[in-house]
Coordinates of C-alpha atoms and ligand atoms in Angstrom, one line a residue:
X1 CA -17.2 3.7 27.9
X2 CA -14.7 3.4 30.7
X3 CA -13.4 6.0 32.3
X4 CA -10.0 6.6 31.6
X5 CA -8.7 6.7 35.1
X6 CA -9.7 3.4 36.1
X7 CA -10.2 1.1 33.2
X8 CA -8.5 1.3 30.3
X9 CA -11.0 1.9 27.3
X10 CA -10.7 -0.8 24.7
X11 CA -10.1 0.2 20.7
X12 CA -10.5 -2.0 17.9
X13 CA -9.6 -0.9 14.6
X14 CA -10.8 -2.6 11.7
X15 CA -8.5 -1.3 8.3
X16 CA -10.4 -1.5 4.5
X17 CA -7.9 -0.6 1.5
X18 CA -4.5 0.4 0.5
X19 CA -1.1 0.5 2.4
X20 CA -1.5 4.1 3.4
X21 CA -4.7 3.1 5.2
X22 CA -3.0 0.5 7.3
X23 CA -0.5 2.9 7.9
X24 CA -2.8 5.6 9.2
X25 CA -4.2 3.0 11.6
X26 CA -0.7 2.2 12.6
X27 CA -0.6 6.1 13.4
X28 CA -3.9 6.3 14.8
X29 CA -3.0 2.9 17.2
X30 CA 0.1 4.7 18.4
X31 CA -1.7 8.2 19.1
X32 CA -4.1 6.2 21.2
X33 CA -1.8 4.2 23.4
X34 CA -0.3 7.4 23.9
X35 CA -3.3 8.6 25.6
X36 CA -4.0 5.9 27.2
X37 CA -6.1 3.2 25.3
X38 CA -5.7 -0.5 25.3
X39 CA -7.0 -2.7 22.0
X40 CA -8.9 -5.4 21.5
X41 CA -9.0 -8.7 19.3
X42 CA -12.2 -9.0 18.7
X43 CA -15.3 -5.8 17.8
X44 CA -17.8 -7.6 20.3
X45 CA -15.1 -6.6 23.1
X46 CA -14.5 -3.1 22.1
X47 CA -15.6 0.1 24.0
X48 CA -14.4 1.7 20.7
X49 CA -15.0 0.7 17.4
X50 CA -13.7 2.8 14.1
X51 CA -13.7 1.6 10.9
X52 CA -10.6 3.0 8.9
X53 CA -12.2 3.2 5.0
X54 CA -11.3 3.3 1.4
X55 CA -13.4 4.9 -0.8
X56 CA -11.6 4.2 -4.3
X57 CA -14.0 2.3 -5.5
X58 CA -18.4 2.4 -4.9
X59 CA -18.3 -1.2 -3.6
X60 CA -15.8 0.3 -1.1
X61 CA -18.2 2.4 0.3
X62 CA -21.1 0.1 0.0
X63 CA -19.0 -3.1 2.4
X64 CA -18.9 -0.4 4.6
X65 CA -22.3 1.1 5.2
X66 CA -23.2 -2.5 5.2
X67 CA -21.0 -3.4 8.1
X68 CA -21.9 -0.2 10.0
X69 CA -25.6 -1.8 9.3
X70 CA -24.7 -4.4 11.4
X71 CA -23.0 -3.0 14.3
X72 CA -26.3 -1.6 15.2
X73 CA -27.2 -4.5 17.3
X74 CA -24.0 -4.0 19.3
X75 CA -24.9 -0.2 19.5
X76 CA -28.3 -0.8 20.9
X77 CA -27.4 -3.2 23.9
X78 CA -24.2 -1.3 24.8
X79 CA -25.6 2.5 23.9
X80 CA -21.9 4.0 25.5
X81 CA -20.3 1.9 22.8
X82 CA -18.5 4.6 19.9
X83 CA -18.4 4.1 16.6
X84 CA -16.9 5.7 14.2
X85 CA -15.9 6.1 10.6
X86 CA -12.1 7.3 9.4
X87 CA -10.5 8.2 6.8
X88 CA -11.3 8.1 2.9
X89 CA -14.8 7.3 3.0
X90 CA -15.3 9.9 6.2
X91 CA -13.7 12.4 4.0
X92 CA -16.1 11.9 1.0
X93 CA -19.4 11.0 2.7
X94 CA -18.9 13.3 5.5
X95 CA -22.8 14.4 7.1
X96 CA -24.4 11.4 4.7
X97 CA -23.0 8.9 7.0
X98 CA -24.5 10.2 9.6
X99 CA -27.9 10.6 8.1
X100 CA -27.9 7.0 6.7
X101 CA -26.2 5.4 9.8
X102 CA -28.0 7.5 13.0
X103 CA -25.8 4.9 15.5
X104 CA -22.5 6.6 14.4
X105 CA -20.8 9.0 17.1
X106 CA -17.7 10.0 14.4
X107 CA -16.9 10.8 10.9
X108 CA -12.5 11.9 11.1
X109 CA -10.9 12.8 7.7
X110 CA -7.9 11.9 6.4
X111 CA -6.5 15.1 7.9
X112 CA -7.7 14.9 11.2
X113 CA -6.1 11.4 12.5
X114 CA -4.1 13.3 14.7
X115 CA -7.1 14.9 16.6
X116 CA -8.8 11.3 17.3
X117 CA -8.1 10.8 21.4
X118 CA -9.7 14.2 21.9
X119 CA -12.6 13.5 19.8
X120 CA -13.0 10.5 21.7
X121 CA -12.4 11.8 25.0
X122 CA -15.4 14.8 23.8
X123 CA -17.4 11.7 23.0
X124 CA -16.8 9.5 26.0
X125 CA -19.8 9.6 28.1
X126 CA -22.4 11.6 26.4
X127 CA -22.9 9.9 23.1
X128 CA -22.5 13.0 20.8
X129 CA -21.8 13.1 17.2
X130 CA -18.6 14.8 16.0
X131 CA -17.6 15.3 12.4
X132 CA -14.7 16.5 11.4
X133 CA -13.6 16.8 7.8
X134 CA -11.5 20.0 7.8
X135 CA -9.5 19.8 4.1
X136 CA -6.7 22.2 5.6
X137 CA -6.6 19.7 8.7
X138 CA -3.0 19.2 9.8
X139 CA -1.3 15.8 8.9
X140 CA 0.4 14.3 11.4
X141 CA 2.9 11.7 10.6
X142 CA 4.1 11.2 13.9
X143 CA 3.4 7.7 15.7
X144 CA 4.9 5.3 17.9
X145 CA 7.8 3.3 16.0
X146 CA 6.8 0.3 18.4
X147 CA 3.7 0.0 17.1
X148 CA 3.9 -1.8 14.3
X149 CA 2.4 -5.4 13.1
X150 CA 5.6 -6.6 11.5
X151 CA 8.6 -6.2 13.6
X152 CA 11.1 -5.8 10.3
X153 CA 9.5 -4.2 8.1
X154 CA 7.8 -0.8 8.1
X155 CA 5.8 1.6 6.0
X156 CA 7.2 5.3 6.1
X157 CA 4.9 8.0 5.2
X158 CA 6.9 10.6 3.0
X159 CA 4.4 12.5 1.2
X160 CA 0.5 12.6 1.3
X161 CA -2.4 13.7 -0.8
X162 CA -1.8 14.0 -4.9
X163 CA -1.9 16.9 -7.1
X164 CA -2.5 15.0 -10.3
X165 CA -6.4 14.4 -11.0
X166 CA -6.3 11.3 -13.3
X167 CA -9.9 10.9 -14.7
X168 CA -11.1 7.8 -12.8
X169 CA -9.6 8.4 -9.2
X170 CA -11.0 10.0 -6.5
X171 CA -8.1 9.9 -4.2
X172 CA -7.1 13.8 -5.1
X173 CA -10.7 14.7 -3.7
X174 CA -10.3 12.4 -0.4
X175 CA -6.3 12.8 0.5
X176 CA -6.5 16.5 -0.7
X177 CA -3.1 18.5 -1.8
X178 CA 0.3 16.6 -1.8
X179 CA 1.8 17.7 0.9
X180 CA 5.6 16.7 1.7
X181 CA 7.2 15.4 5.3
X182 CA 10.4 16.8 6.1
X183 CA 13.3 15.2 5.0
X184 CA 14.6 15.4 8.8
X185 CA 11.8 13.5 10.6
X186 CA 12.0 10.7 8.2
X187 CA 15.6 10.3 8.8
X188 CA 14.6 10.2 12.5
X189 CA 11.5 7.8 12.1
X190 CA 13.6 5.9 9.7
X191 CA 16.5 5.5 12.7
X192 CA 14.5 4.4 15.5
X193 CA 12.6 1.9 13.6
X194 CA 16.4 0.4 13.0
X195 CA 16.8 1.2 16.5
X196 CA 13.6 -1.4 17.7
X197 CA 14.9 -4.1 15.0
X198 CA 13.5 -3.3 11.7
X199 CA 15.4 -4.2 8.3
X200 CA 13.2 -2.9 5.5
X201 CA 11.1 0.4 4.9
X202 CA 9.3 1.2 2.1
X203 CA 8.3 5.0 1.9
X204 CA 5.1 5.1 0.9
X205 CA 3.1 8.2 -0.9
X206 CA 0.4 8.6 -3.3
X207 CA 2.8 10.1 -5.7
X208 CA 5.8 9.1 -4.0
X209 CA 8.2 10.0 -6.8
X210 CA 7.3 13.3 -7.0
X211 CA 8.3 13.7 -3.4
X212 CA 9.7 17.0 -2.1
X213 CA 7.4 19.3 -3.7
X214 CA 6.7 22.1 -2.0
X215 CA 9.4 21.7 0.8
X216 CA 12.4 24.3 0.3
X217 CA 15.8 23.8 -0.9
X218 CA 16.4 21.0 -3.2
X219 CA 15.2 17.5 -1.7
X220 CA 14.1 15.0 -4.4
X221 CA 13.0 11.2 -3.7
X222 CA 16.4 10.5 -5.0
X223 CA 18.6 13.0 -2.5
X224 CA 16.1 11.5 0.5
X225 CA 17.3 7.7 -0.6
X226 CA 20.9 9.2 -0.7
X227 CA 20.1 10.0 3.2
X228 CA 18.6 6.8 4.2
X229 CA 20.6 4.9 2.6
X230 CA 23.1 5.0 4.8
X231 CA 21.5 4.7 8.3
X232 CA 22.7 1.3 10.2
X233 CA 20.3 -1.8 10.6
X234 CA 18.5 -1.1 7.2
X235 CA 19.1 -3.2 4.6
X236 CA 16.4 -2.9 2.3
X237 CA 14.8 0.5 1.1
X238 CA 11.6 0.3 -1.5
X239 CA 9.4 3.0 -2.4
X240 CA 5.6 3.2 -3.9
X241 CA 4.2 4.1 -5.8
X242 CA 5.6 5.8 -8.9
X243 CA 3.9 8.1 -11.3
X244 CA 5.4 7.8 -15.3
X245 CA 5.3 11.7 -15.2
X246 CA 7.7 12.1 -12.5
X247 CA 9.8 9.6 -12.7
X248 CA 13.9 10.8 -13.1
X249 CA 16.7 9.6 -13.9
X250 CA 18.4 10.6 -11.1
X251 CA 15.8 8.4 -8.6
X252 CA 16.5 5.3 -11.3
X253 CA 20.4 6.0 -10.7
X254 CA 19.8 6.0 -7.1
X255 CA 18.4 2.7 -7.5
X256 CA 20.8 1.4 -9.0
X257 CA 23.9 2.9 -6.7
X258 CA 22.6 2.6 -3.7
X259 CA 23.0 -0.8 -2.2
X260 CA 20.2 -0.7 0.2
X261 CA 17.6 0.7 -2.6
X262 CA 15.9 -2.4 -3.8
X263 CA 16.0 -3.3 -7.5
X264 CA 12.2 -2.8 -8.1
X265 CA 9.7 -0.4 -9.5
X266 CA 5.9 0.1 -9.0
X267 CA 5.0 2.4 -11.8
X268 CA 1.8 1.9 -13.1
X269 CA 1.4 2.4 -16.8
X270 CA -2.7 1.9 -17.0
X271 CA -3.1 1.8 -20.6
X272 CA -0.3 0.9 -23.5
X273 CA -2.9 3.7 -25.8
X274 CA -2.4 7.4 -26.0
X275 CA -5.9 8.2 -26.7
X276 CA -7.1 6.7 -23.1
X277 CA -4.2 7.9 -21.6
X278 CA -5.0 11.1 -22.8
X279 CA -8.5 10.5 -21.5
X280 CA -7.3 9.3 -18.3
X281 CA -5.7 12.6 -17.8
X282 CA -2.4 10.5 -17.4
X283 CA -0.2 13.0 -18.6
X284 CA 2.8 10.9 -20.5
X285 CA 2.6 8.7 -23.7
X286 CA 2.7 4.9 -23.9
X287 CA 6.3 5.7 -25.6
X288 CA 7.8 7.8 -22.8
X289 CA 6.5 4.8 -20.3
X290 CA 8.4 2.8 -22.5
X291 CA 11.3 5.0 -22.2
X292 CA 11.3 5.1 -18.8
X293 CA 11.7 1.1 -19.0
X294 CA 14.6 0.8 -21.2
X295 CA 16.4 3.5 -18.5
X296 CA 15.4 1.5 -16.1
X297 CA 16.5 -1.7 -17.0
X298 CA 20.0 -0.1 -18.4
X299 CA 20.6 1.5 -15.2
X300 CA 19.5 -1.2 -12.9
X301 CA 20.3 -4.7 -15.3
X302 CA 18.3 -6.6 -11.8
X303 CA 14.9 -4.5 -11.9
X304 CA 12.3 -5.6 -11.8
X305 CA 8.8 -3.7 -12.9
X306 CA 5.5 -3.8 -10.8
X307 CA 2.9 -2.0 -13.1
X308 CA -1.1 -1.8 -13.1
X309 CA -3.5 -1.6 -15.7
X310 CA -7.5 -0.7 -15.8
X311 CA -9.2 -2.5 -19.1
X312 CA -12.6 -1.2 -20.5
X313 CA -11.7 2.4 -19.9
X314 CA -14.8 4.4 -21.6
X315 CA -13.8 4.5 -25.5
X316 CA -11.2 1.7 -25.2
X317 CA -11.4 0.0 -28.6
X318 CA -10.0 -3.3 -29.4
X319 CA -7.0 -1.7 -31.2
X320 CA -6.6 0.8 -28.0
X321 CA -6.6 -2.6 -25.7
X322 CA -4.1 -4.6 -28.0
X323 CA -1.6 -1.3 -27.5
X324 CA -2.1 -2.1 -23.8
X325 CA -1.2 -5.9 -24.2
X326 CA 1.8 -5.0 -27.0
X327 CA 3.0 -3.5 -23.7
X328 CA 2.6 -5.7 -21.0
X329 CA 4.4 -7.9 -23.3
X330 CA 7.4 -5.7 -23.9
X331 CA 7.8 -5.0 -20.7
X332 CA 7.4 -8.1 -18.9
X333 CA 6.1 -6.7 -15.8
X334 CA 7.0 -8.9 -12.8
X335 CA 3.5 -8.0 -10.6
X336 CA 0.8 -6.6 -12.6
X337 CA -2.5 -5.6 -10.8
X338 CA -5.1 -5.9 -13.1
X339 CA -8.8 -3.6 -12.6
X340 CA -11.8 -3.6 -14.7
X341 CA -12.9 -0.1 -15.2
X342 CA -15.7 0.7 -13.3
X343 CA -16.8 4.3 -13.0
X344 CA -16.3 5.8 -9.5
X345 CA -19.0 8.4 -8.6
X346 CA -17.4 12.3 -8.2
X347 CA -15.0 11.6 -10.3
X348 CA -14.3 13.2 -14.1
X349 CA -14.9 10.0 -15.9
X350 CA -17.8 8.9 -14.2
X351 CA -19.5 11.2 -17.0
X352 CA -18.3 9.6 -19.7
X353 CA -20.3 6.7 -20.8
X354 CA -18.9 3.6 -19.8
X355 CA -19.5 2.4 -22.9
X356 CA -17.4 -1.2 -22.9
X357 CA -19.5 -4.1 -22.2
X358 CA -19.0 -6.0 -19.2
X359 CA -18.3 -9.4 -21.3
X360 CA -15.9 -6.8 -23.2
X361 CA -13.9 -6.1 -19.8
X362 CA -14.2 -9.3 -18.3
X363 CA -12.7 -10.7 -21.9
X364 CA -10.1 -8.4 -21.4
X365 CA -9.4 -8.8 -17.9
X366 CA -8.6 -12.7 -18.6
X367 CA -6.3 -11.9 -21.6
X368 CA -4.5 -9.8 -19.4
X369 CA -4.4 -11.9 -16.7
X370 CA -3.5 -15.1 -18.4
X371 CA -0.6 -12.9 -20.2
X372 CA 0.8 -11.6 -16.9
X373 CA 0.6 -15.4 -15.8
X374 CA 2.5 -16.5 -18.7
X375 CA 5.1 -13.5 -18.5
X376 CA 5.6 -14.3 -14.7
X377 CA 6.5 -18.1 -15.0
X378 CA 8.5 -17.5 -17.9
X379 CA 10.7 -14.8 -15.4
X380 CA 10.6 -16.8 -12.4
X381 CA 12.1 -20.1 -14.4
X382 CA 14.7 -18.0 -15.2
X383 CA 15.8 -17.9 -11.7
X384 CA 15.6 -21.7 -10.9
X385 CA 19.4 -22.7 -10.1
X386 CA 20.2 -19.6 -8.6
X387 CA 20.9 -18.1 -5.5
X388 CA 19.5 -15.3 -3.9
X389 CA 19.3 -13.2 -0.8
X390 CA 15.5 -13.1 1.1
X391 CA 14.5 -11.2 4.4
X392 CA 12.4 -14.0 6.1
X393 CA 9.6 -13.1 6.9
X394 CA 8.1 -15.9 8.8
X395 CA 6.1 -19.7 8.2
X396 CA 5.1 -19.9 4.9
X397 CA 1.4 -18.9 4.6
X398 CA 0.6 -22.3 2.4
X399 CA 2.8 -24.8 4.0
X400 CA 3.3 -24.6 7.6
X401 CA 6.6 -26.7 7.1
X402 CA 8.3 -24.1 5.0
X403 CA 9.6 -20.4 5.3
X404 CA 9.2 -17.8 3.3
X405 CA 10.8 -14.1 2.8
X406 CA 11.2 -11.7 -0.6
X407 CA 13.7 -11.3 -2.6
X408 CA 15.0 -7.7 -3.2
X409 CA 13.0 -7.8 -6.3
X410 CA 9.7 -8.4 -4.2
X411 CA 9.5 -12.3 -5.4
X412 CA 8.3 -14.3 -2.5
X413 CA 10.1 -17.7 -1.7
X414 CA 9.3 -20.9 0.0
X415 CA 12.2 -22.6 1.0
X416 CA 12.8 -25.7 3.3
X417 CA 15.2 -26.2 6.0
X418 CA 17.7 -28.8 6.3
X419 CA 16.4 -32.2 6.8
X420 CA 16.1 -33.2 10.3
X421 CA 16.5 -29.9 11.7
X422 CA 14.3 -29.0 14.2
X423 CA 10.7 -26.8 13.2
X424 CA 10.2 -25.7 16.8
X425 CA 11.2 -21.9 17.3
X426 CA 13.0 -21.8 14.0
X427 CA 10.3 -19.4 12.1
X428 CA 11.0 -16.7 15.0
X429 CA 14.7 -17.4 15.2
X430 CA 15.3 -16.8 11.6
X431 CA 12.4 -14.2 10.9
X432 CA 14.1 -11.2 10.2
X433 CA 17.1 -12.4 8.7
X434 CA 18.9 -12.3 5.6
X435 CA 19.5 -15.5 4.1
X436 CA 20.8 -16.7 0.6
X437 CA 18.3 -19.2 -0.5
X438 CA 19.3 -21.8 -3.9
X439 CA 16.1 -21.6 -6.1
X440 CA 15.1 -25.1 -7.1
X441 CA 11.5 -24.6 -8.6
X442 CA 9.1 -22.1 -9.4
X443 CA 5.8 -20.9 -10.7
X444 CA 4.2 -17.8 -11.5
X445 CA 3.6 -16.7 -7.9
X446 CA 6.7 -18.6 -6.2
X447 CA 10.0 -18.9 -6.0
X448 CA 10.9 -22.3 -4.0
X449 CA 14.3 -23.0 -2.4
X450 CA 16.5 -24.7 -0.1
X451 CA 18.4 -23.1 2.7
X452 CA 21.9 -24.9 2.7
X453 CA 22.9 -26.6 6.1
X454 CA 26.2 -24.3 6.4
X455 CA 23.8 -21.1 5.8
X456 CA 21.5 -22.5 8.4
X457 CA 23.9 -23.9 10.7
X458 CA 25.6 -20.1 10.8
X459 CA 21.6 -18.9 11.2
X460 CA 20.8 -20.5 13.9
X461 CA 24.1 -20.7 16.4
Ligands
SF4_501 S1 -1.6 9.7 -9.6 FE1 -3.7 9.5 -10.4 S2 -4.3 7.4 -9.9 FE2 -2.5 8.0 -8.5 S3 -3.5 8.8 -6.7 FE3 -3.1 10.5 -8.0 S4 -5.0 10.9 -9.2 FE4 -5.1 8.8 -8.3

């Protein structure tokens, strides 16, 4: 590697996983430009590569030992070349990494992101092998509010780890103990990200809802949106993602006071039966979910409800899984993320026999699926000749010629400009910016819209 003196050493950082895993690369990007690192586009031009892992499912694990297979090539012509593995994965694999993968110089757990330029710089130059894994590691949350992928919209970590042990997951094990950020350096983080242009945070936490534990005095997820709330240049405030069991009516009534709190909920239900919530060490009933709902939905008459749902659970009979579609049904879920249960080694239920037949889950899976479709289209028509506001975010992703944005309720809309206005330099002009879009069409995935020539006339001059 280069030294750091002369040359800046080049990074590249390649994320696998959830939203708290880009984030920790956000953090881990910021920690190294602090000290000095540039980053590069591409792995073949790195002096550094680290793979940031997840490690909630076995085919997680397995993508990654593959692509650490072949980075060897790399490794061998360019032996001053580090690798290494963060995060998750790091954290559960920990020494077998190094013992199946002999070209990796480090193996960082989630709680030691903070510590990566000095692991590096102990690297640098001698090609040693570092592991560190330490489970009381300190968390660091701190990280450069300019570097960020999306200029106008952020994730902000609030709370880390999770205390709760449901049956399948092995994020307890890997993230360790929820652990709390101050309510202070949020507000801060939260004000300079307005202060370099961003609109929308969403806090993000494993548990999120159950956030202020262990901090003193009386801070709840609903007193810290009572904080943020009010900070100048945000306009949009989500949080994920919810657990049934702490859920309160006082964060529901902060959704639905607060006018920067957006009108949506990811709460995942999992299973509509008590039995395999039960065995899914869940901790509510499919009727207090339920419950949960209807306060929702009186509270906030706008919300709308994200949930996710694992089918062929060990012991899920066809009466459990019609429980689980009586409530997808009920609740018409706006997003709902869909997972066939597949056992994840070191967790609880990874001894039970996994006893539904794949045709049983894959059965199931469609039903589900094809329900959530129906559900979705149904909601979205519902919309068509209405206006609402969108943050736009950029070009659409399927049609070049359009923009898109979300809605407060997370929907994504296409909409078209004016006719004859000009493309050039419009997606960057308007990116960022609040609009109120007339929905004209729709499908399950889509809203579609027009932006009126007096809205865009006022846009753009
Ligand atoms: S609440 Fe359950 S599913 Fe969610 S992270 Fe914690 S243990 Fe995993």
């Amino acid at each position: 590697m280069k030294s750091m003196n002369t040359n800046q050493p080049k990074v590249f950082i390649k994320t696998y996983g959830c939203q708290m895993n880009k984030l920790d690369s956000e953090l881990s990007i910021g920690s190294l430009a602090k000290s000095g690192y540039a980053f590069a586009e591409e792995e073949k031009d790195a002096d550094v590569i680290l793979l940031n892992t997840c490690s909630v499912r076995d085919k997680a694990e397995h993508k990654v030992y593959s692509q650490l297979g072949s980075l060897r090539d790399q490794k061998e012509k360019n032996p001053e070349l580090i690798l290494g593995v963060l995060g998750c994965m790091a954290q559960n694999e920990g020494d077998r990494i190094f013992k199946r993968m002999p070209h990796v110089n480090l193996v960082c757990g989630t709680r030691m992101f903070s510590k990566l330029p000095e692991l590096l710089e102990e690297i640098n130059g001698t090609n040693k092998r570092i592991i560190a894994v330490d489970e009381d590691g300190e968390v660091s949350f701190d990280r450069l509010v300019t570097q960020r992928q999306n200029r106008y919209n952020a994730f902000v970590s609030v709370m880390r780890g999770c205390d709760n042990y449901c049956s399948y997951c092995i994020v307890p094990y890997v993230r360790g103990r929820e652990f709390s950020r101050p309510v202070t350096d949020i507000i801060d983080e939260v004000k300079r990200l307005a202060d370099d242009g961003c609109k929308e945070v969403t806090l993000l936490g494993q548990n999120v809802n159950s956030y202020g534990k262990g901090l003193n005095g009386e801070v709840t997820l609903a007193t810290l949106l009572r904080k943020l709330d009010p900070i100048e240049g945000i306009e949009r405030i989500r949080f994920v993602t919810s657990h049934p069991r702490d859920m309160t009516k006082e964060i529901i009534e902060a959704v639905g006071e607060l006018p920067g709190v957006c009108e949506y909920l990811h709460m995942p239900a999992q299973s509509g039966s008590d039995k395999i919530l039960e065995r899914m060490r869940r901790q509510y009933t499919s009727a207090h979910y339920r419950e949960l709902i209807e306060m929702a939905k009186s509270l906030v008459p706008d919300i709308k409800i994200a949930s996710d749902f694992i089918v062929g659970f060990p012991g899920e009979t066809e009466g459990d899984f019609e429980d689980t579609v009586k409530l997808l049904n009920d609740v018409r879920c706006q997003n709902s993320f869909i997972f066939k249960y597949s056992p994840r080694t070191g967790t609880a239920a990874a001894e039970f026999p996994d006893d539904v037949q794949e045709e049983t889950k894959k059965g199931r899976n469609h039903i589900l699926l094809d329900l959530h479709k129906k559900i979705s289209t149904e909601e979205n028509r519902k919309i068509v000749g209405k206006s609402v506001e969108v943050l736009v975010e950029g070009t659409s992703k399927s049609d070049a010629g359009r923009l898109s944005g979300r809605t407060r309720q997370n929907q994504i809309v296409a909409f078209d400009l004016p006719e004859g206005s000009n493309q050039a330099g419009i997606s960057s002009l308007m990116s960022g910016k609040l609009v109120n879009i007339d929905i004209v069409d729709s499908t399950d995935l889509t809203l579609f819209g027009d932006l009126s020539e007096i809205a865009f006339d006022k846009m753009t001059h």
